[in-house]
Amino acid sequence: MSAEPAAVPRQQDPRHGDSLDRRLADAAPGGRVAVLVEHLAPKVATASLDWTGDLSAAAARHELSLPEVRTAATDLAWLARDAGQRFPGAAEEEALRGAPALDRLVLAYVHGQRLRFDFKFEGLQSQSHRWLAEFDGDALIVGLAAFGALGSRSGRGLELYRQAVDAPDVDAKTRHVCMHGLWFADHLPDQAELMLELSQQLTASSGLDANVFFRRAFALRKLGRFEQALDEIDRAIAMLGPGHNAVHQDYVRERELIVVTRQLHGYAQELTRAAGDTVAEQAERRIKEASAALTEKVETAQRVVAEGTLKVVEILGLFVTLAGFVIGSGAVVVKAGTFGERAAAMGIVLVGCLLFFALLRFVTTFRRR
């Protein structure tokens, strides 16, 4: 169904009596839901699900708005869950075959919220296919389908979520259902940002309650904004009235998670800094050691090169000296007149050569040592 179901006037059901109608007629604006929930609350503790028909009949007689119908159905579904009443089933759906659309829509609201409260993601996905075929475009039905898809990590989850929050008849209950679905959608990389964005819409539409601050605290914790998260969860705890022990425990657990996560985050930062300092010190020490070793090797290489160059120069000097000695001795031999003079000159040359080789041997041996 693409539009809000029309409120069809009906004859008063004698089961209701005149008191409910008078109370609804006299209720202040915004107070009719509380009157309905208070009147029907005793019936949700029984085995019968007839109260869903009583709700739709009263909504039609008094022309309740769609947000009022959704709120009443949600609150009564929560009470039915708390009382352990069974889920609506095929018998109730068959009994409403051919009934006004509002009757079937109210039953779908109640059934969907019961499945949501018990986190029956697969069952909600299965039921929502049929509900979407009949009530296509109803924001809460689409929101319940989105909840089932997001909780079961279906690829259509984000598409259905966008469709629900952008629907023309979106209201606070629909946004709450979508926020609850995002809470389970940890597979979405921007889960926390989406939750904060939706919480802003709830703030703008006056849909704030303790659960909004609870979900915001969760999102802020995931983003590492721990002080803001503590502020939000403290506001949620302060807003919670007496008698909600299980919900209070959920809020307190979230607060403990925020504190523990903040501590772990601090420890991780300290370890990172300590590890970084240690790595920097080790790297600096290794660099100094490597620099010293490199300097030593360079100096050794320079010394070897210098010594080798000096050795070559010394050897060249010896060769030059030998050449001069040989040339001079040769001149003496040439100018010698007698055999004795020439023999003496050759002896001098021989002694000079032997002395040169002795000096050459001394130089190479000394440099090697």
Coordinates of C-alpha atoms in Angstrom, one line a residue:
M1 CA 0.0 0.0 0.0
S2 CA 1.6 3.3 -1.1
A3 CA -0.4 5.7 1.1
E4 CA -1.6 5.9 4.6
P5 CA -4.7 3.7 5.1
A6 CA -7.9 5.6 5.4
A7 CA -9.6 5.6 8.8
V8 CA -12.9 3.9 8.0
P9 CA -15.7 4.7 10.5
R10 CA -17.1 1.5 12.1
Q11 CA -19.8 0.6 14.5
Q12 CA -18.6 0.5 18.1
D13 CA -17.5 -2.9 19.2
P14 CA -19.5 -3.8 22.4
R15 CA -16.4 -5.4 23.9
H16 CA -14.9 -2.0 24.4
G17 CA -17.8 -0.3 26.2
D18 CA -18.1 3.4 26.4
S19 CA -15.2 4.1 28.7
L20 CA -12.4 3.7 26.1
D21 CA -14.2 5.9 23.6
R22 CA -14.9 8.6 26.3
R23 CA -11.2 8.5 27.4
L24 CA -10.0 8.7 23.9
A25 CA -12.3 11.6 23.1
D26 CA -11.3 13.4 26.3
A27 CA -7.5 12.7 25.9
A28 CA -5.2 15.6 25.4
P29 CA -3.3 16.0 22.1
G30 CA -0.6 13.3 22.1
G31 CA -2.3 11.4 24.9
R32 CA -4.5 9.0 23.0
V33 CA -1.7 6.4 22.5
A34 CA -1.1 6.2 26.3
V35 CA -4.9 5.7 26.8
L36 CA -5.0 2.9 24.2
V37 CA -1.9 1.1 25.6
E38 CA -3.2 1.3 29.2
H39 CA -6.6 0.0 28.1
L40 CA -5.2 -2.9 26.1
A41 CA -2.2 -3.8 28.3
P42 CA -4.1 -6.5 30.4
K43 CA -5.0 -8.3 27.2
V44 CA -1.4 -8.8 26.0
A45 CA -0.8 -11.0 29.0
T46 CA -3.3 -13.6 27.7
A47 CA -3.0 -16.2 25.0
S48 CA -5.4 -14.4 22.7
L49 CA -4.2 -11.9 20.1
D50 CA -7.7 -10.3 19.7
W51 CA -6.3 -7.0 21.1
T52 CA -4.7 -6.3 17.7
G53 CA -8.3 -6.1 16.3
D54 CA -9.4 -3.9 19.2
L55 CA -6.4 -1.6 18.5
S56 CA -7.3 -1.3 14.8
A57 CA -11.0 -0.8 15.5
A58 CA -10.3 2.0 18.1
A59 CA -7.8 3.6 15.6
A60 CA -10.5 3.6 12.9
R61 CA -13.3 4.9 15.1
H62 CA -11.2 7.8 16.5
E63 CA -9.2 8.4 13.3
L64 CA -5.8 8.0 14.9
S65 CA -2.9 9.2 12.8
L66 CA -0.5 6.7 11.4
P67 CA 2.3 7.7 13.8
E68 CA -0.2 7.1 16.7
V69 CA -1.1 3.7 15.4
R70 CA 2.6 2.8 14.9
T71 CA 3.5 3.9 18.4
A72 CA 0.6 2.1 20.1
A73 CA 1.3 -1.1 18.1
T74 CA 5.0 -0.9 19.0
D75 CA 4.4 -0.3 22.7
L76 CA 1.9 -3.1 23.0
A77 CA 4.1 -5.5 21.1
W78 CA 6.9 -4.7 23.6
L79 CA 4.5 -5.5 26.5
A80 CA 3.4 -8.7 24.7
R81 CA 7.0 -9.8 24.4
D82 CA 7.6 -9.0 28.1
A83 CA 4.5 -11.0 29.0
G84 CA 5.6 -14.0 26.9
Q85 CA 2.7 -13.9 24.5
R86 CA 3.1 -15.9 21.3
F87 CA 3.9 -14.4 18.0
P88 CA 1.1 -13.7 15.5
G89 CA 0.9 -16.4 13.0
A90 CA -0.9 -17.8 10.0
A91 CA -4.2 -18.2 11.9
E92 CA -4.5 -14.5 12.6
E93 CA -3.5 -13.6 9.1
E94 CA -6.1 -16.0 7.6
A95 CA -8.8 -14.6 9.9
L96 CA -8.1 -11.1 8.5
R97 CA -8.4 -12.2 4.9
G98 CA -10.8 -9.7 3.3
A99 CA -10.7 -7.4 6.3
P100 CA -10.0 -3.7 6.1
A101 CA -6.4 -2.8 5.2
L102 CA -5.9 -1.1 8.6
D103 CA -6.6 -4.4 10.4
R104 CA -3.9 -6.2 8.4
L105 CA -1.5 -3.3 8.7
V106 CA -1.8 -3.2 12.5
L107 CA -1.2 -7.0 12.7
A108 CA 1.9 -6.6 10.4
Y109 CA 3.2 -3.8 12.7
V110 CA 2.7 -5.9 15.8
H111 CA 4.2 -9.1 14.2
G112 CA 7.1 -7.2 12.8
Q113 CA 8.0 -5.5 16.0
R114 CA 7.7 -8.8 17.9
L115 CA 10.3 -10.3 15.5
R116 CA 12.5 -7.2 15.8
F117 CA 12.5 -7.2 19.6
D118 CA 13.6 -10.9 19.6
F119 CA 16.2 -10.3 16.8
K120 CA 14.6 -12.7 14.4
F121 CA 16.3 -11.3 11.3
E122 CA 15.6 -14.2 8.9
G123 CA 12.0 -14.5 10.0
L124 CA 11.5 -10.7 9.6
Q125 CA 13.1 -10.8 6.1
S126 CA 10.7 -13.6 5.1
Q127 CA 7.6 -11.9 6.4
S128 CA 8.6 -8.5 5.1
H129 CA 8.5 -9.8 1.5
R130 CA 4.7 -10.4 1.8
W131 CA 4.1 -7.2 3.7
L132 CA 5.9 -5.1 1.2
A133 CA 3.8 -6.6 -1.6
E134 CA 0.7 -5.4 0.2
F135 CA 1.8 -2.3 2.0
D136 CA 4.6 -1.1 -0.4
G137 CA 5.7 2.4 0.5
D138 CA 4.6 2.2 4.2
A139 CA 7.7 3.6 6.0
L140 CA 7.5 1.4 9.1
I141 CA 7.1 -1.8 7.0
V142 CA 10.1 -0.8 4.9
G143 CA 12.0 0.0 8.1
L144 CA 11.2 -3.4 9.5
A145 CA 12.4 -5.0 6.2
A146 CA 15.6 -2.9 6.5
F147 CA 16.1 -4.1 10.1
G148 CA 15.9 -7.7 9.0
A149 CA 18.2 -7.1 6.0
L150 CA 20.8 -5.1 8.0
G151 CA 20.8 -7.6 10.9
S152 CA 21.4 -10.6 8.5
R153 CA 24.0 -8.7 6.5
S154 CA 21.9 -8.7 3.3
G155 CA 23.1 -6.6 0.4
R156 CA 19.7 -4.9 0.3
G157 CA 19.9 -3.6 3.8
L158 CA 21.3 -0.2 3.0
E159 CA 18.9 0.3 0.1
L160 CA 15.9 -0.5 2.3
Y161 CA 17.2 1.8 5.0
R162 CA 17.5 4.7 2.6
Q163 CA 14.0 4.0 1.3
A164 CA 12.5 3.9 4.8
V165 CA 14.1 7.2 6.1
D166 CA 13.3 9.0 2.8
A167 CA 9.7 7.8 2.7
P168 CA 7.0 10.6 2.8
D169 CA 5.3 9.0 5.9
V170 CA 8.5 8.5 7.9
D171 CA 8.0 9.1 11.6
A172 CA 9.9 8.6 14.9
K173 CA 9.1 4.9 15.2
T174 CA 10.4 4.2 11.7
R175 CA 13.6 6.0 12.4
H176 CA 14.0 4.1 15.7
V177 CA 13.6 0.8 13.9
C178 CA 16.2 1.9 11.3
M179 CA 18.6 3.1 14.1
H180 CA 18.2 -0.3 15.7
G181 CA 19.0 -2.0 12.4
L182 CA 22.1 0.1 12.0
W183 CA 23.2 -0.9 15.5
F184 CA 23.6 -4.5 14.2
A185 CA 25.1 -3.5 10.8
D186 CA 28.8 -3.7 11.8
H187 CA 29.6 -4.8 8.3
L188 CA 29.0 -1.3 7.0
P189 CA 32.2 0.8 7.0
D190 CA 30.3 4.0 7.8
Q191 CA 28.0 2.4 10.4
A192 CA 28.8 5.0 13.1
E193 CA 28.4 8.0 10.8
L194 CA 25.0 6.7 9.6
M195 CA 23.8 6.3 13.2
L196 CA 24.8 9.8 14.1
E197 CA 23.2 11.2 11.0
L198 CA 20.0 9.4 11.8
S199 CA 20.1 10.6 15.4
Q200 CA 20.2 14.2 14.1
Q201 CA 17.0 13.5 12.2
L202 CA 15.4 12.1 15.4
T203 CA 16.5 15.3 17.2
A204 CA 15.0 17.5 14.5
S205 CA 11.7 15.5 14.6
S206 CA 11.4 15.5 18.4
G207 CA 11.9 11.8 18.5
L208 CA 14.5 11.8 21.2
D209 CA 14.4 9.2 24.0
A210 CA 16.9 7.3 26.1
N211 CA 17.5 4.8 23.3
V212 CA 18.7 7.5 20.9
F213 CA 21.4 8.6 23.4
F214 CA 22.2 4.9 23.9
R215 CA 22.8 4.4 20.2
R216 CA 24.7 7.6 19.9
A217 CA 27.0 6.5 22.7
F218 CA 27.7 3.3 20.8
A219 CA 28.5 5.2 17.6
L220 CA 30.7 7.7 19.3
R221 CA 32.6 4.9 21.0
K222 CA 33.3 3.3 17.6
L223 CA 34.7 6.6 16.4
G224 CA 37.0 6.9 19.4
R225 CA 35.2 10.0 20.8
F226 CA 35.0 8.5 24.3
E227 CA 34.2 11.7 26.3
Q228 CA 31.2 12.5 24.1
A229 CA 30.2 8.8 24.3
L230 CA 30.2 9.0 28.1
D231 CA 28.1 12.1 28.1
E232 CA 25.5 10.5 25.8
I233 CA 25.2 7.2 27.8
D234 CA 24.9 9.2 31.1
R235 CA 22.0 11.1 29.5
A236 CA 20.4 7.9 28.5
I237 CA 20.7 6.4 32.0
A238 CA 19.4 9.6 33.5
M239 CA 16.3 9.6 31.2
L240 CA 15.4 5.9 32.0
G241 CA 12.5 5.6 34.4
P242 CA 12.2 3.0 37.1
G243 CA 11.2 -0.6 36.3
H244 CA 13.3 -1.0 33.2
N245 CA 16.0 -3.2 34.8
A246 CA 17.0 -5.1 31.7
V247 CA 17.3 -1.9 29.7
H248 CA 19.2 -0.2 32.5
Q249 CA 21.7 -3.1 32.5
D250 CA 22.2 -2.7 28.7
Y251 CA 23.0 1.0 29.3
V252 CA 25.4 0.3 32.1
R253 CA 27.2 -2.4 30.0
E254 CA 27.6 0.2 27.2
R255 CA 29.1 2.6 29.7
E256 CA 31.5 0.0 30.9
L257 CA 32.5 -0.8 27.3
I258 CA 33.2 2.9 26.7
V259 CA 35.4 3.2 29.8
V260 CA 37.3 -0.1 29.0
T261 CA 37.7 0.9 25.3
R262 CA 39.1 4.3 26.3
Q263 CA 41.6 2.6 28.6
L264 CA 42.6 0.1 26.0
H265 CA 43.0 2.9 23.5
G266 CA 45.2 4.8 26.0
Y267 CA 47.3 1.7 26.6
A268 CA 47.7 1.1 22.9
Q269 CA 48.9 4.7 22.4
E270 CA 51.4 4.3 25.2
L271 CA 52.7 1.1 23.7
T272 CA 52.9 2.6 20.3
R273 CA 54.9 5.6 21.6
A274 CA 57.2 3.3 23.7
A275 CA 57.7 1.0 20.7
G276 CA 58.4 4.0 18.5
D277 CA 61.0 5.4 20.9
T278 CA 62.6 1.9 21.2
V279 CA 62.7 1.5 17.4
A280 CA 64.1 5.1 17.0
E281 CA 66.9 4.4 19.5
Q282 CA 67.8 1.1 17.9
A283 CA 67.8 2.7 14.5
E284 CA 70.0 5.5 15.7
R285 CA 72.4 3.1 17.3
R286 CA 72.5 1.0 14.2
I287 CA 73.1 4.0 12.0
K288 CA 76.0 5.2 14.3
E289 CA 77.5 1.7 14.2
A290 CA 77.2 1.5 10.5
S291 CA 78.6 5.0 10.1
A292 CA 81.6 4.2 12.3
A293 CA 82.3 0.9 10.4
L294 CA 82.0 2.7 7.1
T295 CA 84.3 5.5 8.2
E296 CA 86.9 2.9 9.3
K297 CA 86.7 1.1 6.0
V298 CA 87.0 4.3 4.1
E299 CA 90.1 5.3 6.2
T300 CA 91.6 1.9 5.7
A301 CA 91.0 2.1 1.9
Q302 CA 92.5 5.6 1.8
R303 CA 95.5 4.4 3.8
V304 CA 96.0 1.4 1.5
V305 CA 95.7 3.6 -1.6
A306 CA 98.2 6.2 -0.1
E307 CA 100.7 3.5 0.8
G308 CA 100.4 1.9 -2.6
T309 CA 101.0 5.2 -4.3
L310 CA 104.0 5.9 -2.1
K311 CA 105.4 2.5 -2.9
V312 CA 105.0 3.1 -6.6
V313 CA 106.8 6.5 -6.2
E314 CA 109.6 4.9 -4.2
I315 CA 110.1 2.2 -6.8
L316 CA 110.0 4.7 -9.6
G317 CA 112.6 6.7 -7.7
L318 CA 114.8 3.7 -7.4
F319 CA 114.5 3.0 -11.1
V320 CA 115.4 6.6 -11.9
T321 CA 118.4 6.3 -9.6
L322 CA 119.4 3.0 -11.2
A323 CA 119.0 4.5 -14.7
G324 CA 121.2 7.4 -13.7
F325 CA 123.7 5.1 -12.1
V326 CA 123.8 2.8 -15.2
I327 CA 124.1 5.7 -17.6
G328 CA 126.9 7.3 -15.5
S329 CA 128.7 4.0 -15.1
G330 CA 128.4 3.3 -18.8
A331 CA 130.0 6.7 -19.6
V332 CA 132.8 5.8 -17.2
V333 CA 133.3 2.5 -18.9
V334 CA 133.3 4.1 -22.4
K335 CA 135.9 6.7 -21.3
A336 CA 138.1 4.1 -19.6
G337 CA 141.3 3.5 -21.5
T338 CA 142.7 0.3 -20.0
F339 CA 141.2 -3.0 -19.4
G340 CA 141.6 -2.6 -15.7
E341 CA 139.7 0.6 -15.6
R342 CA 136.9 -0.9 -17.6
A343 CA 136.8 -4.0 -15.3
A344 CA 136.6 -1.7 -12.3
A345 CA 133.9 0.3 -14.0
M346 CA 131.9 -2.8 -14.7
G347 CA 132.4 -4.0 -11.1
I348 CA 131.0 -0.7 -9.9
V349 CA 127.9 -1.2 -12.2
L350 CA 127.4 -4.7 -10.9
V351 CA 127.7 -3.6 -7.3
G352 CA 125.2 -0.7 -8.0
C353 CA 122.7 -3.1 -9.6
L354 CA 123.0 -5.5 -6.7
L355 CA 122.5 -2.6 -4.3
F356 CA 119.4 -1.4 -6.2
F357 CA 117.8 -4.9 -6.0
A358 CA 118.6 -5.0 -2.3
L359 CA 117.0 -1.6 -1.8
L360 CA 114.0 -2.6 -3.9
R361 CA 113.5 -5.8 -1.9
F362 CA 113.8 -3.9 1.3
V363 CA 111.2 -1.3 0.3
T364 CA 108.6 -3.9 -0.9
T365 CA 109.1 -6.0 2.2
F366 CA 108.8 -3.1 4.6
R367 CA 105.6 -1.7 3.0
R368 CA 104.0 -5.1 3.0
R369 CA 104.6 -5.4 6.8

